[in-house]
Structure formats: C-alpha cells, structure tokens
Amino acid sequence: DAKTTQPNSMESNEEEPVHLPCNHSTISGTDYIHWYRQLPSQGPEYVIHGLTSNVNNRMASLAIAEDRKSSTLILHRATLRDAAVYYCILREGAGAQKLVFGQGTRLTINP
Amino acid sequence: EAQVTQNPRYLITVTGKKLTVTCSQNMNHEYMSWYRQDPGLGLRQIYYSMNVEVTDKGDVPEGYKVSRKEKRNFPLILESPSPNQTSLYFCASSDRLPGNTIYFGEGSWLTVV
C-alpha cells in the first residue's frame, strides 16, 4: 500500500500563507491525492483533491510535483478557523480503492 | 443536505456485551467504510464495502463485523467488545470513483469497560 508522510506539526500566523507538505514516494499512477482536515471532536472534512495537475478551489490550492511523489496543500491566507489536523490521503484508483491515511499535520495559527 | 449519520454518538458498554454502531448515508453512494481513531495512531480502516453485499477487511478488522444489505446502511458490529476497542469510530461514504469527495460522519465515541 502506498504510504504518506507528513510533518507532525506546523505553525503559522493569521493572514499569512501556509504550505503543508506531503510525501508519497510509492504512489501509483492511478492513485488520487486527497486532503482532508479534522477539527477537534469532528469527522474529517474535505479540502481538495487532485491526480496530476495543480488544483484550486475556494478553500485551498494543491500543488502536485511533476513526478507525483510529493504534494503541497496551500492555504493562501490562514485564519484561526484553519487550525486543525490536516491529512494527506491516497485513494487507490483501481481495485479496492482503500484510503491510506498519513499521520496528519497539526496546524496551529497564531493571532 | 449530504449526510453520513452515525448512532450512537456516545456509548459506554461492558466487556462482552454485543453492540452495533449504525451508519446511514443519503447520497446513494456505493462505497462505505469504517475507521477507528486512536491517539498517536491516526485513522485506521476497519472494513469497507464497494457495494451491496460486497465487503472487505481493512487494516484492523479483528473483533469487528460489518454487513451491507442495503446501499444506504453499513452497520459496524462488535460481537464481544473488549477494552482495546475503546476508540473514536468514523463512518465514511463516497462514490466509487477515486476522484470523488469522501464524506465522514461525526464520529461515535465508544468506551468498553
């Protein structure tokens, strides 16, 4: 199974951009890269996903390396509400389509 | 509104007393799965289902059963709960395509004493 590696924690200041890295060196060609975040006592919430090209939505941007072995979630202007644990997940594109969770990055936003 | 609903949200039970945690989704999704979340271990998949009557083991299936008799429901059964099954449980659903959003329930806190 493909695995993801993320830093345990990161810290940033309010209204500054945040770059959250994820390594997935064993990703296969059909695996999708998903990002979710989890607030305390809540279920994970969708942030963004992509396959090969960079993606933008109202919440964030996802930059995917050309070799797809790493990706970066970009929060353009962090707010206090963005403080959460962020998970980089690979979803198998074929077969069982298992979800493989990394350990997650705890993001702290300073006022 | 798209929803994954779990019940109960909180439960304290005793060792060996069978219990079922229900999960229901209103999005006609084919794919459903169960996770447990423990401190320091992140989310680990227990079981998943690709469609009605199709289930398979995830990474930590021991001590659990599931069934998928209807598309919308995917109950998690603990036949004889033990204290090491004390955890926070999440149900999730999505369409089968890997590029689709995964929806998670709000979680069920289970304590086995």
Coordinates of N, CA and C in Angstrom, one line a residue:
Chain A
D1 N 0.8 -1.2 0.0 CA 0.0 0.0 0.0 C 0.9 1.2 0.0
A2 N 0.4 2.2 -0.8 CA 1.2 3.5 -0.8 C 1.0 4.2 0.6
K3 N 2.1 4.8 1.0 CA 2.0 5.5 2.3 C 2.3 7.0 2.1
T4 N 1.8 7.8 3.0 CA 2.1 9.2 3.0 C 2.9 9.6 4.3
T5 N 3.7 10.6 4.1 CA 4.5 11.1 5.3 C 4.3 12.6 5.3
Q6 N 3.9 13.1 6.6 CA 3.7 14.5 6.8 C 4.4 14.9 8.1
P7 N 4.7 16.2 8.2 CA 5.3 16.7 9.4 C 4.2 16.6 10.5
N8 N 4.7 16.3 11.7 CA 3.7 16.2 12.8 C 3.0 17.5 13.1
S9 N 3.7 18.6 13.0 CA 3.0 19.9 13.4 C 3.7 21.0 12.6
M10 N 2.9 22.1 12.4 CA 3.4 23.3 11.8 C 2.6 24.5 12.5
E11 N 3.3 25.6 12.3 CA 2.7 26.8 13.0 C 2.8 27.9 12.0
S12 N 1.8 28.8 12.0 CA 1.8 30.0 11.1 C 1.1 31.1 11.8
N13 N 1.1 32.2 11.1 CA 0.4 33.4 11.7 C -0.8 33.7 10.8
E14 N -1.8 34.3 11.5 CA -3.0 34.6 10.8 C -2.8 35.5 9.6
E15 N -3.5 35.3 8.5 CA -3.5 36.0 7.3 C -2.2 35.8 6.5
E16 N -1.4 34.9 6.9 CA -0.2 34.5 6.1 C -0.5 33.2 5.4
P17 N 0.3 33.0 4.2 CA 0.1 31.7 3.5 C 0.7 30.6 4.3
V18 N 0.1 29.4 4.1 CA 0.6 28.2 4.8 C 0.8 27.1 3.7
H19 N 2.0 26.5 3.8 CA 2.3 25.4 2.8 C 2.5 24.1 3.6
L20 N 1.6 23.2 3.4 CA 1.6 21.9 4.2 C 2.1 20.8 3.2
P21 N 3.3 20.2 3.5 CA 3.9 19.2 2.6 C 3.4 17.8 2.9
C22 N 3.5 17.0 1.8 CA 3.2 15.5 2.0 C 4.0 14.8 1.0
N23 N 4.7 13.7 1.5 CA 5.5 12.9 0.6 C 4.7 11.5 0.4
H24 N 4.7 11.1 -0.8 CA 4.1 9.8 -1.1 C 4.9 9.2 -2.3
S25 N 6.1 8.8 -1.9 CA 7.0 8.3 -2.9 C 6.6 7.0 -3.6
T26 N 5.7 6.2 -3.0 CA 5.3 5.0 -3.6 C 4.0 5.1 -4.3
I27 N 3.5 6.2 -4.6 CA 2.2 6.4 -5.2 C 2.2 5.7 -6.6
S28 N 1.1 5.1 -6.9 CA 0.9 4.5 -8.2 C 0.3 5.5 -9.2
G29 N 0.3 5.1 -10.4 CA -0.1 6.1 -11.4 C -1.6 6.4 -11.4
T30 N -2.4 5.6 -10.8 CA -3.9 5.8 -10.7 C -4.3 6.3 -9.4
D31 N -3.5 6.5 -8.4 CA -3.9 7.0 -7.1 C -4.2 8.5 -7.1
Y32 N -5.3 8.8 -6.5 CA -5.6 10.2 -6.3 C -5.1 10.7 -5.0
I33 N -4.7 12.0 -4.9 CA -4.2 12.6 -3.7 C -5.4 13.5 -3.2
H34 N -5.8 13.1 -2.0 CA -6.9 13.9 -1.3 C -6.3 14.6 -0.1
W35 N -6.9 15.7 0.3 CA -6.5 16.4 1.5 C -7.8 16.6 2.3
Y36 N -7.8 16.2 3.6 CA -8.9 16.5 4.5 C -8.4 17.1 5.7
R37 N -9.2 17.8 6.5 CA -8.8 18.3 7.8 C -9.9 18.0 8.8
Q38 N -9.4 17.9 10.0 CA -10.2 17.5 11.1 C -10.1 18.5 12.3
L39 N -11.2 19.0 12.7 CA -11.3 19.9 13.9 C -11.6 19.0 15.1
P40 N -11.3 19.4 16.3 CA -11.5 18.6 17.5 C -12.9 18.1 17.6
S41 N -13.0 16.8 17.9 CA -14.3 16.2 18.1 C -15.2 16.2 16.8
Q42 N -14.6 16.3 15.7 CA -15.4 16.3 14.4 C -14.8 15.3 13.5
G43 N -15.7 14.9 12.5 CA -15.2 14.0 11.4 C -14.3 14.8 10.4
P44 N -13.4 14.1 9.7 CA -12.6 14.7 8.7 C -13.5 15.4 7.7
E45 N -13.0 16.6 7.2 CA -13.8 17.4 6.2 C -12.9 17.5 5.0
Y46 N -13.6 17.4 3.8 CA -12.9 17.5 2.5 C -12.3 18.9 2.3
V47 N -11.1 18.9 1.8 CA -10.4 20.2 1.5 C -10.2 20.3 0.0
I48 N -9.5 19.3 -0.6 CA -9.2 19.4 -2.0 C -8.6 18.0 -2.5
H49 N -8.7 17.8 -3.8 CA -8.0 16.5 -4.3 C -7.5 16.8 -5.7
G50 N -6.6 15.9 -6.1 CA -6.1 16.0 -7.5 C -5.4 14.7 -7.9
L51 N -5.1 14.6 -9.2 CA -4.4 13.5 -9.8 C -3.0 13.8 -10.2
T52 N -3.0 14.7 -11.2 CA -1.7 15.1 -11.7 C -1.4 16.6 -11.8
S53 N -2.5 17.3 -12.1 CA -2.4 18.8 -12.3 C -2.6 19.5 -11.0
N54 N -2.1 20.7 -10.9 CA -2.4 21.5 -9.7 C -3.9 21.9 -9.7
V55 N -4.5 22.1 -8.5 CA -5.9 22.3 -8.4 C -6.1 23.5 -7.5
N56 N -7.2 24.2 -7.8 CA -7.6 25.4 -6.9 C -9.0 25.2 -6.6
N57 N -9.4 25.5 -5.4 CA -10.8 25.7 -5.0 C -10.9 26.9 -4.0
R58 N -12.1 27.1 -3.5 CA -12.3 28.3 -2.7 C -11.6 28.1 -1.3
M59 N -11.2 26.9 -0.9 CA -10.6 26.7 0.3 C -9.1 26.7 0.2
A60 N -8.5 26.2 -0.8 CA -7.1 26.0 -0.9 C -6.6 25.7 -2.3
S61 N -5.3 25.5 -2.4 CA -4.7 25.1 -3.7 C -3.9 23.8 -3.4
L62 N -3.8 23.0 -4.4 CA -3.0 21.8 -4.3 C -2.0 21.8 -5.4
A63 N -0.7 21.7 -4.9 CA 0.4 21.7 -5.9 C 1.0 20.3 -5.9
I64 N 1.0 19.6 -7.0 CA 1.5 18.2 -7.2 C 2.8 18.2 -7.9
A65 N 3.8 17.6 -7.4 CA 5.1 17.5 -8.0 C 5.0 16.8 -9.4
E66 N 5.9 17.1 -10.3 CA 5.8 16.5 -11.6 C 5.9 15.0 -11.6
D67 N 6.7 14.5 -10.7 CA 6.8 13.0 -10.5 C 5.8 12.4 -9.6
R68 N 4.9 13.3 -9.1 CA 3.8 12.9 -8.2 C 4.2 12.3 -6.9
K69 N 5.5 12.4 -6.5 CA 5.9 11.7 -5.3 C 5.8 12.7 -4.1
S70 N 5.3 13.8 -4.3 CA 5.0 14.7 -3.2 C 4.0 15.7 -3.6
S71 N 3.3 16.3 -2.7 CA 2.3 17.4 -2.9 C 2.3 18.4 -1.8
T72 N 1.8 19.5 -2.1 CA 1.7 20.6 -1.1 C 0.3 21.2 -1.0
L73 N -0.3 21.3 0.1 CA -1.5 22.0 0.3 C -1.2 23.4 0.7
I74 N -1.8 24.3 0.0 CA -1.5 25.8 0.2 C -2.8 26.4 0.7
L75 N -2.7 27.0 1.9 CA -3.8 27.9 2.4 C -3.3 29.3 2.1
H76 N -4.0 30.1 1.3 CA -3.5 31.3 0.9 C -3.4 32.4 2.0
R77 N -4.4 32.5 2.8 CA -4.4 33.4 3.9 C -5.1 32.7 5.1
A78 N -4.2 32.2 5.9 CA -4.7 31.4 7.0 C -5.6 32.2 8.0
T79 N -6.6 31.6 8.5 CA -7.4 32.2 9.6 C -7.4 31.3 10.8
L80 N -7.9 31.8 11.9 CA -7.9 31.0 13.1 C -8.7 29.7 12.9
R81 N -9.7 29.8 12.0 CA -10.6 28.7 11.8 C -9.9 27.6 11.0
D82 N -8.7 27.9 10.5 CA -8.0 26.9 9.7 C -7.1 26.0 10.6
A83 N -7.1 26.3 11.9 CA -6.4 25.5 12.9 C -7.0 24.1 13.0
A84 N -6.3 23.0 12.6 CA -6.9 21.7 12.5 C -5.8 20.7 12.3
V85 N -6.1 19.4 12.2 CA -5.2 18.4 11.8 C -5.5 18.2 10.3
Y86 N -4.4 18.3 9.5 CA -4.6 18.1 8.0 C -4.0 16.7 7.6
Y87 N -4.9 16.0 6.9 CA -4.5 14.7 6.4 C -4.3 14.6 4.9
C88 N -3.2 14.1 4.5 CA -2.9 13.8 3.1 C -3.3 12.3 2.9
I89 N -4.1 12.0 2.0 CA -4.6 10.7 1.8 C -4.5 10.3 0.3
L90 N -4.0 9.1 0.1 CA -4.0 8.5 -1.2 C -5.2 7.6 -1.4
R91 N -5.9 7.7 -2.5 CA -7.0 6.8 -2.7 C -6.7 6.0 -4.0
E92 N -6.7 4.7 -3.8 CA -6.3 3.8 -4.9 C -7.3 4.0 -6.0
G93 N -6.7 4.1 -7.2 CA -7.6 4.3 -8.4 C -8.1 3.0 -9.0
A94 N -7.6 1.9 -8.5 CA -8.0 0.7 -9.1 C -8.2 -0.3 -7.9
G95 N -8.9 -1.4 -8.2 CA -9.0 -2.4 -7.2 C -9.8 -2.0 -6.0
A96 N -9.3 -2.2 -4.9 CA -10.1 -2.0 -3.6 C -10.4 -0.5 -3.3
Q97 N -9.6 0.4 -3.8 CA -9.8 1.8 -3.6 C -9.7 2.1 -2.1
K98 N -8.8 1.4 -1.4 CA -8.6 1.7 0.0 C -8.1 3.2 0.2
L99 N -8.4 3.7 1.3 CA -7.9 5.0 1.7 C -6.7 4.8 2.6
V100 N -5.6 5.4 2.3 CA -4.4 5.3 3.1 C -4.2 6.7 3.8
F101 N -4.3 6.7 5.1 CA -4.1 8.0 5.8 C -2.7 8.1 6.3
G102 N -2.2 9.3 6.2 CA -0.9 9.6 6.9 C -1.2 10.0 8.3
Q103 N -0.2 10.4 9.1 CA -0.4 10.7 10.5 C -1.0 12.1 10.7
G104 N -1.0 12.9 9.7 CA -1.6 14.2 9.8 C -0.6 15.2 10.3
T105 N -0.9 16.5 9.9 CA -0.1 17.6 10.4 C -1.0 18.5 11.3
R106 N -0.6 18.7 12.5 CA -1.4 19.6 13.4 C -1.0 21.0 13.1
L107 N -1.9 21.8 12.5 CA -1.6 23.2 12.2 C -2.1 24.2 13.2
T108 N -1.2 25.0 13.7 CA -1.6 26.0 14.7 C -1.5 27.3 14.1
I109 N -2.5 28.2 14.3 CA -2.5 29.5 13.7 C -2.4 30.5 14.8
N110 N -1.4 31.4 14.8 CA -1.2 32.4 15.8 C -1.9 33.7 15.4
P111 N -2.7 34.3 16.3 CA -3.4 35.6 16.0 C -2.4 36.7 15.7
Chain B
E1 N -29.6 17.8 2.2 CA -28.2 18.0 2.6 C -27.5 16.7 2.6
A2 N -26.2 16.6 2.1 CA -25.5 15.4 2.1 C -25.1 15.0 3.5
Q3 N -25.4 13.8 3.9 CA -25.1 13.5 5.3 C -24.7 12.0 5.5
V4 N -23.8 11.8 6.4 CA -23.5 10.5 6.9 C -23.8 10.5 8.4
T5 N -24.8 9.7 8.8 CA -25.3 9.7 10.2 C -24.9 8.5 10.9
Q6 N -24.3 8.7 12.1 CA -23.9 7.6 12.9 C -24.6 7.6 14.2
N7 N -24.9 6.4 14.7 CA -25.6 6.3 16.0 C -25.1 5.0 16.7
P8 N -24.9 5.1 18.0 CA -24.9 6.2 18.9 C -23.7 7.1 18.7
R9 N -23.8 8.3 19.2 CA -22.6 9.2 19.2 C -21.7 8.9 20.4
Y10 N -22.3 8.5 21.5 CA -21.5 8.2 22.7 C -22.1 7.0 23.3
L11 N -21.2 6.1 23.7 CA -21.7 4.8 24.3 C -20.6 4.3 25.3
I12 N -21.1 4.0 26.5 CA -20.2 3.2 27.4 C -20.8 1.9 27.6
T13 N -20.1 0.8 27.4 CA -20.6 -0.5 27.5 C -19.6 -1.4 28.3
V14 N -20.1 -2.6 28.5 CA -19.2 -3.6 29.3 C -18.6 -4.6 28.4
T15 N -17.5 -5.2 28.8 CA -16.9 -6.2 28.0 C -17.8 -7.4 27.7
G16 N -17.8 -7.8 26.5 CA -18.6 -8.9 26.1 C -20.0 -8.7 25.7
K17 N -20.5 -7.5 25.9 CA -21.9 -7.2 25.5 C -22.0 -6.7 24.1
K18 N -22.6 -7.5 23.2 CA -22.7 -7.2 21.8 C -23.3 -5.8 21.6
L19 N -22.7 -5.1 20.6 CA -23.3 -3.8 20.3 C -23.1 -3.5 18.8
T20 N -24.0 -2.7 18.3 CA -24.0 -2.3 16.9 C -23.9 -0.8 16.8
V21 N -23.0 -0.2 16.0 CA -23.0 1.2 15.6 C -23.5 1.3 14.2
T22 N -24.6 2.1 14.1 CA -25.2 2.2 12.8 C -24.6 3.3 12.0
C23 N -24.7 3.2 10.6 CA -24.2 4.3 9.7 C -25.1 4.3 8.6
S24 N -25.6 5.5 8.2 CA -26.5 5.7 7.1 C -26.1 6.9 6.3
Q25 N -26.2 6.8 5.0 CA -25.9 7.9 4.1 C -27.0 8.1 3.1
N26 N -27.2 9.4 2.8 CA -28.3 9.8 2.0 C -27.9 10.2 0.6
M27 N -26.8 9.8 0.1 CA -26.2 10.3 -1.2 C -26.2 9.2 -2.2
N28 N -26.8 8.0 -1.9 CA -26.8 6.9 -2.9 C -25.3 6.4 -3.3
H29 N -24.4 6.6 -2.3 CA -23.0 6.2 -2.6 C -22.9 4.7 -2.6
E30 N -22.0 4.2 -3.4 CA -21.7 2.8 -3.4 C -20.6 2.4 -2.4
Y31 N -19.7 3.3 -2.1 CA -18.5 3.0 -1.3 C -18.8 3.5 0.1
M32 N -18.6 2.6 1.1 CA -18.7 3.0 2.5 C -17.6 2.3 3.3
S33 N -17.2 2.9 4.4 CA -16.1 2.3 5.2 C -16.2 2.8 6.6
W34 N -15.5 2.0 7.5 CA -15.4 2.3 8.9 C -14.0 2.5 9.3
Y35 N -13.7 3.5 10.1 CA -12.4 3.8 10.7 C -12.5 3.9 12.2
R36 N -11.3 3.6 12.8 CA -11.2 4.0 14.2 C -10.0 4.9 14.3
Q37 N -10.1 5.8 15.3 CA -9.1 6.8 15.5 C -8.6 6.7 16.9
D38 N -7.3 6.5 17.1 CA -6.7 6.4 18.4 C -5.6 7.4 18.5
P39 N -5.3 7.9 19.7 CA -4.2 8.9 19.9 C -2.9 8.3 19.4
G40 N -2.2 9.1 18.6 CA -0.9 8.7 18.1 C -0.9 7.7 16.9
L41 N -2.1 7.2 16.6 CA -2.2 6.2 15.5 C -3.0 6.7 14.3
G42 N -3.6 7.8 14.4 CA -4.3 8.4 13.3 C -5.6 7.6 13.0
L43 N -6.1 7.7 11.8 CA -7.3 6.9 11.4 C -6.8 5.6 10.7
R44 N -7.4 4.5 11.1 CA -7.1 3.2 10.6 C -8.4 2.6 10.1
Q45 N -8.3 2.0 8.9 CA -9.6 1.5 8.3 C -9.9 0.1 8.8
I46 N -11.1 -0.1 9.2 CA -11.6 -1.4 9.8 C -12.1 -2.3 8.7
Y47 N -13.1 -1.8 8.0 CA -13.8 -2.6 6.9 C -14.2 -1.6 5.9
Y48 N -14.4 -2.0 4.7 CA -15.0 -1.2 3.7 C -15.9 -2.0 2.8
S49 N -16.8 -1.3 2.0 CA -17.7 -2.0 1.2 C -17.8 -1.3 -0.1
M50 N -17.6 -2.0 -1.2 CA -17.7 -1.4 -2.6 C -19.1 -1.3 -3.1
N51 N -20.0 -2.1 -2.5 CA -21.4 -2.1 -3.0 C -22.2 -3.0 -2.1
V52 N -23.5 -3.1 -2.3 CA -24.4 -4.0 -1.6 C -23.8 -5.4 -1.6
E53 N -23.8 -6.1 -0.5 CA -23.3 -7.5 -0.3 C -21.8 -7.6 -0.6
V54 N -21.1 -6.6 -0.8 CA -19.6 -6.7 -1.0 C -18.9 -6.0 0.1
T55 N -18.2 -6.7 0.9 CA -17.4 -6.1 2.0 C -16.0 -6.7 2.0
D56 N -15.1 -6.0 2.6 CA -13.7 -6.5 2.7 C -13.0 -5.9 3.9
K57 N -12.0 -6.6 4.3 CA -11.3 -6.1 5.5 C -10.3 -5.0 5.2
G58 N -10.2 -4.1 6.2 CA -9.3 -3.0 6.1 C -8.0 -3.4 6.8
D59 N -7.4 -2.5 7.5 CA -6.1 -2.8 8.2 C -6.3 -3.4 9.6
V60 N -7.4 -3.1 10.2 CA -7.6 -3.6 11.6 C -9.0 -4.2 11.8
P61 N -9.3 -5.3 11.1 CA -10.7 -5.8 11.2 C -10.9 -6.7 12.4
E62 N -9.9 -7.1 13.1 CA -10.1 -8.1 14.2 C -11.1 -7.6 15.2
G63 N -12.1 -8.4 15.6 CA -13.0 -8.1 16.6 C -14.3 -7.3 16.1
Y64 N -14.3 -7.1 14.8 CA -15.4 -6.4 14.2 C -16.1 -7.2 13.1
K65 N -17.4 -6.9 12.8 CA -18.1 -7.4 11.7 C -18.8 -6.3 11.0
V66 N -19.2 -6.4 9.8 CA -20.0 -5.5 9.1 C -21.0 -6.2 8.2
S67 N -22.0 -5.5 7.7 CA -22.9 -6.0 6.7 C -23.3 -4.9 5.8
R68 N -23.7 -5.3 4.6 CA -24.2 -4.2 3.7 C -25.3 -4.8 2.9
K69 N -26.5 -4.8 3.6 CA -27.7 -5.4 3.0 C -28.4 -4.4 2.1
E70 N -28.2 -3.1 2.4 CA -28.9 -2.0 1.7 C -27.8 -1.0 1.3
K71 N -28.0 -0.3 0.3 CA -27.0 0.6 -0.2 C -26.7 1.7 0.9
R72 N -27.7 2.2 1.5 CA -27.6 3.4 2.4 C -27.0 3.0 3.8
N73 N -27.0 1.8 4.2 CA -26.6 1.4 5.6 C -25.4 0.5 5.6
F74 N -24.6 0.8 6.6 CA -23.3 0.0 6.8 C -23.0 -0.1 8.3
P75 N -23.7 -1.0 9.0 CA -23.5 -1.1 10.4 C -22.2 -1.8 10.8
L76 N -21.6 -1.3 11.9 CA -20.4 -1.9 12.5 C -20.8 -2.7 13.7
I77 N -20.5 -4.0 13.7 CA -20.9 -4.9 14.8 C -19.7 -5.3 15.6
L78 N -19.8 -5.1 17.0 CA -18.8 -5.7 17.9 C -19.5 -6.8 18.6
E79 N -19.2 -8.0 18.3 CA -19.8 -9.2 18.8 C -19.5 -9.3 20.3
S80 N -18.3 -9.1 20.7 CA -17.9 -9.3 22.1 C -16.8 -8.2 22.4
P81 N -17.3 -7.0 22.6 CA -16.4 -5.9 22.8 C -15.3 -6.1 23.9
S82 N -14.2 -5.6 23.7 CA -13.1 -5.6 24.7 C -12.6 -4.2 24.9
P83 N -11.9 -4.0 26.0 CA -11.4 -2.6 26.3 C -10.5 -2.1 25.2
N84 N -9.8 -2.9 24.5 CA -8.9 -2.4 23.5 C -9.7 -1.9 22.2
Q85 N -11.0 -2.0 22.3 CA -11.8 -1.4 21.2 C -12.4 -0.1 21.6
T86 N -12.0 0.4 22.8 CA -12.4 1.8 23.2 C -11.7 2.7 22.2
S87 N -12.5 3.5 21.5 CA -11.9 4.3 20.5 C -13.0 5.3 19.9
L88 N -12.6 6.2 19.0 CA -13.5 7.0 18.3 C -13.7 6.4 16.9
Y89 N -14.9 6.2 16.5 CA -15.2 5.5 15.2 C -15.8 6.5 14.3
F90 N -15.4 6.3 13.0 CA -16.0 7.2 11.9 C -16.4 6.3 10.8
C91 N -17.6 6.6 10.3 CA -18.1 6.0 9.1 C -17.9 7.0 7.9
A92 N -17.7 6.5 6.7 CA -17.4 7.4 5.6 C -18.1 6.8 4.4
S93 N -18.5 7.6 3.4 CA -19.1 7.1 2.2 C -18.6 8.0 1.0
S94 N -18.6 7.4 -0.2 CA -18.3 8.2 -1.4 C -18.8 7.4 -2.6
D95 N -18.8 8.0 -3.8 CA -19.0 7.3 -5.0 C -17.7 6.4 -5.2
R96 N -17.8 5.4 -6.1 CA -16.7 4.6 -6.2 C -15.5 5.2 -6.9
L97 N -15.8 6.2 -7.7 CA -14.6 6.8 -8.5 C -13.7 7.4 -7.5
P98 N -12.4 7.2 -7.6 CA -11.4 7.6 -6.6 C -11.2 9.2 -6.6
G99 N -11.7 9.8 -7.6 CA -11.6 11.3 -7.6 C -12.8 12.0 -6.9
N100 N -13.6 11.2 -6.3 CA -14.8 11.8 -5.6 C -14.6 12.1 -4.2
T101 N -15.3 13.1 -3.7 CA -15.2 13.5 -2.3 C -15.7 12.4 -1.4
I102 N -15.0 12.3 -0.3 CA -15.4 11.3 0.8 C -16.1 12.1 1.9
Y103 N -17.2 11.6 2.3 CA -18.0 12.2 3.4 C -17.8 11.4 4.6
F104 N -17.5 12.1 5.7 CA -17.4 11.4 7.0 C -18.5 11.7 8.0
G105 N -18.9 10.8 8.8 CA -19.8 11.0 9.8 C -19.2 11.8 11.0
E106 N -20.0 12.2 12.0 CA -19.4 13.0 13.1 C -18.7 12.2 14.1
G107 N -18.8 10.9 14.0 CA -18.0 10.1 14.9 C -18.8 9.5 16.1
S108 N -18.4 8.3 16.5 CA -19.0 7.6 17.7 C -18.0 7.3 18.7
W109 N -18.1 7.9 19.9 CA -17.2 7.6 21.0 C -17.6 6.4 21.7
L110 N -16.8 5.4 21.7 CA -17.1 4.1 22.3 C -16.1 3.8 23.4
T111 N -16.7 3.5 24.6 CA -15.8 3.1 25.8 C -16.3 1.8 26.2
V112 N -15.4 0.8 26.3 CA -15.7 -0.5 26.8 C -14.9 -0.7 28.1
V113 N -15.7 -1.0 29.1 CA -15.1 -1.2 30.5 C -15.2 -2.6 31.0

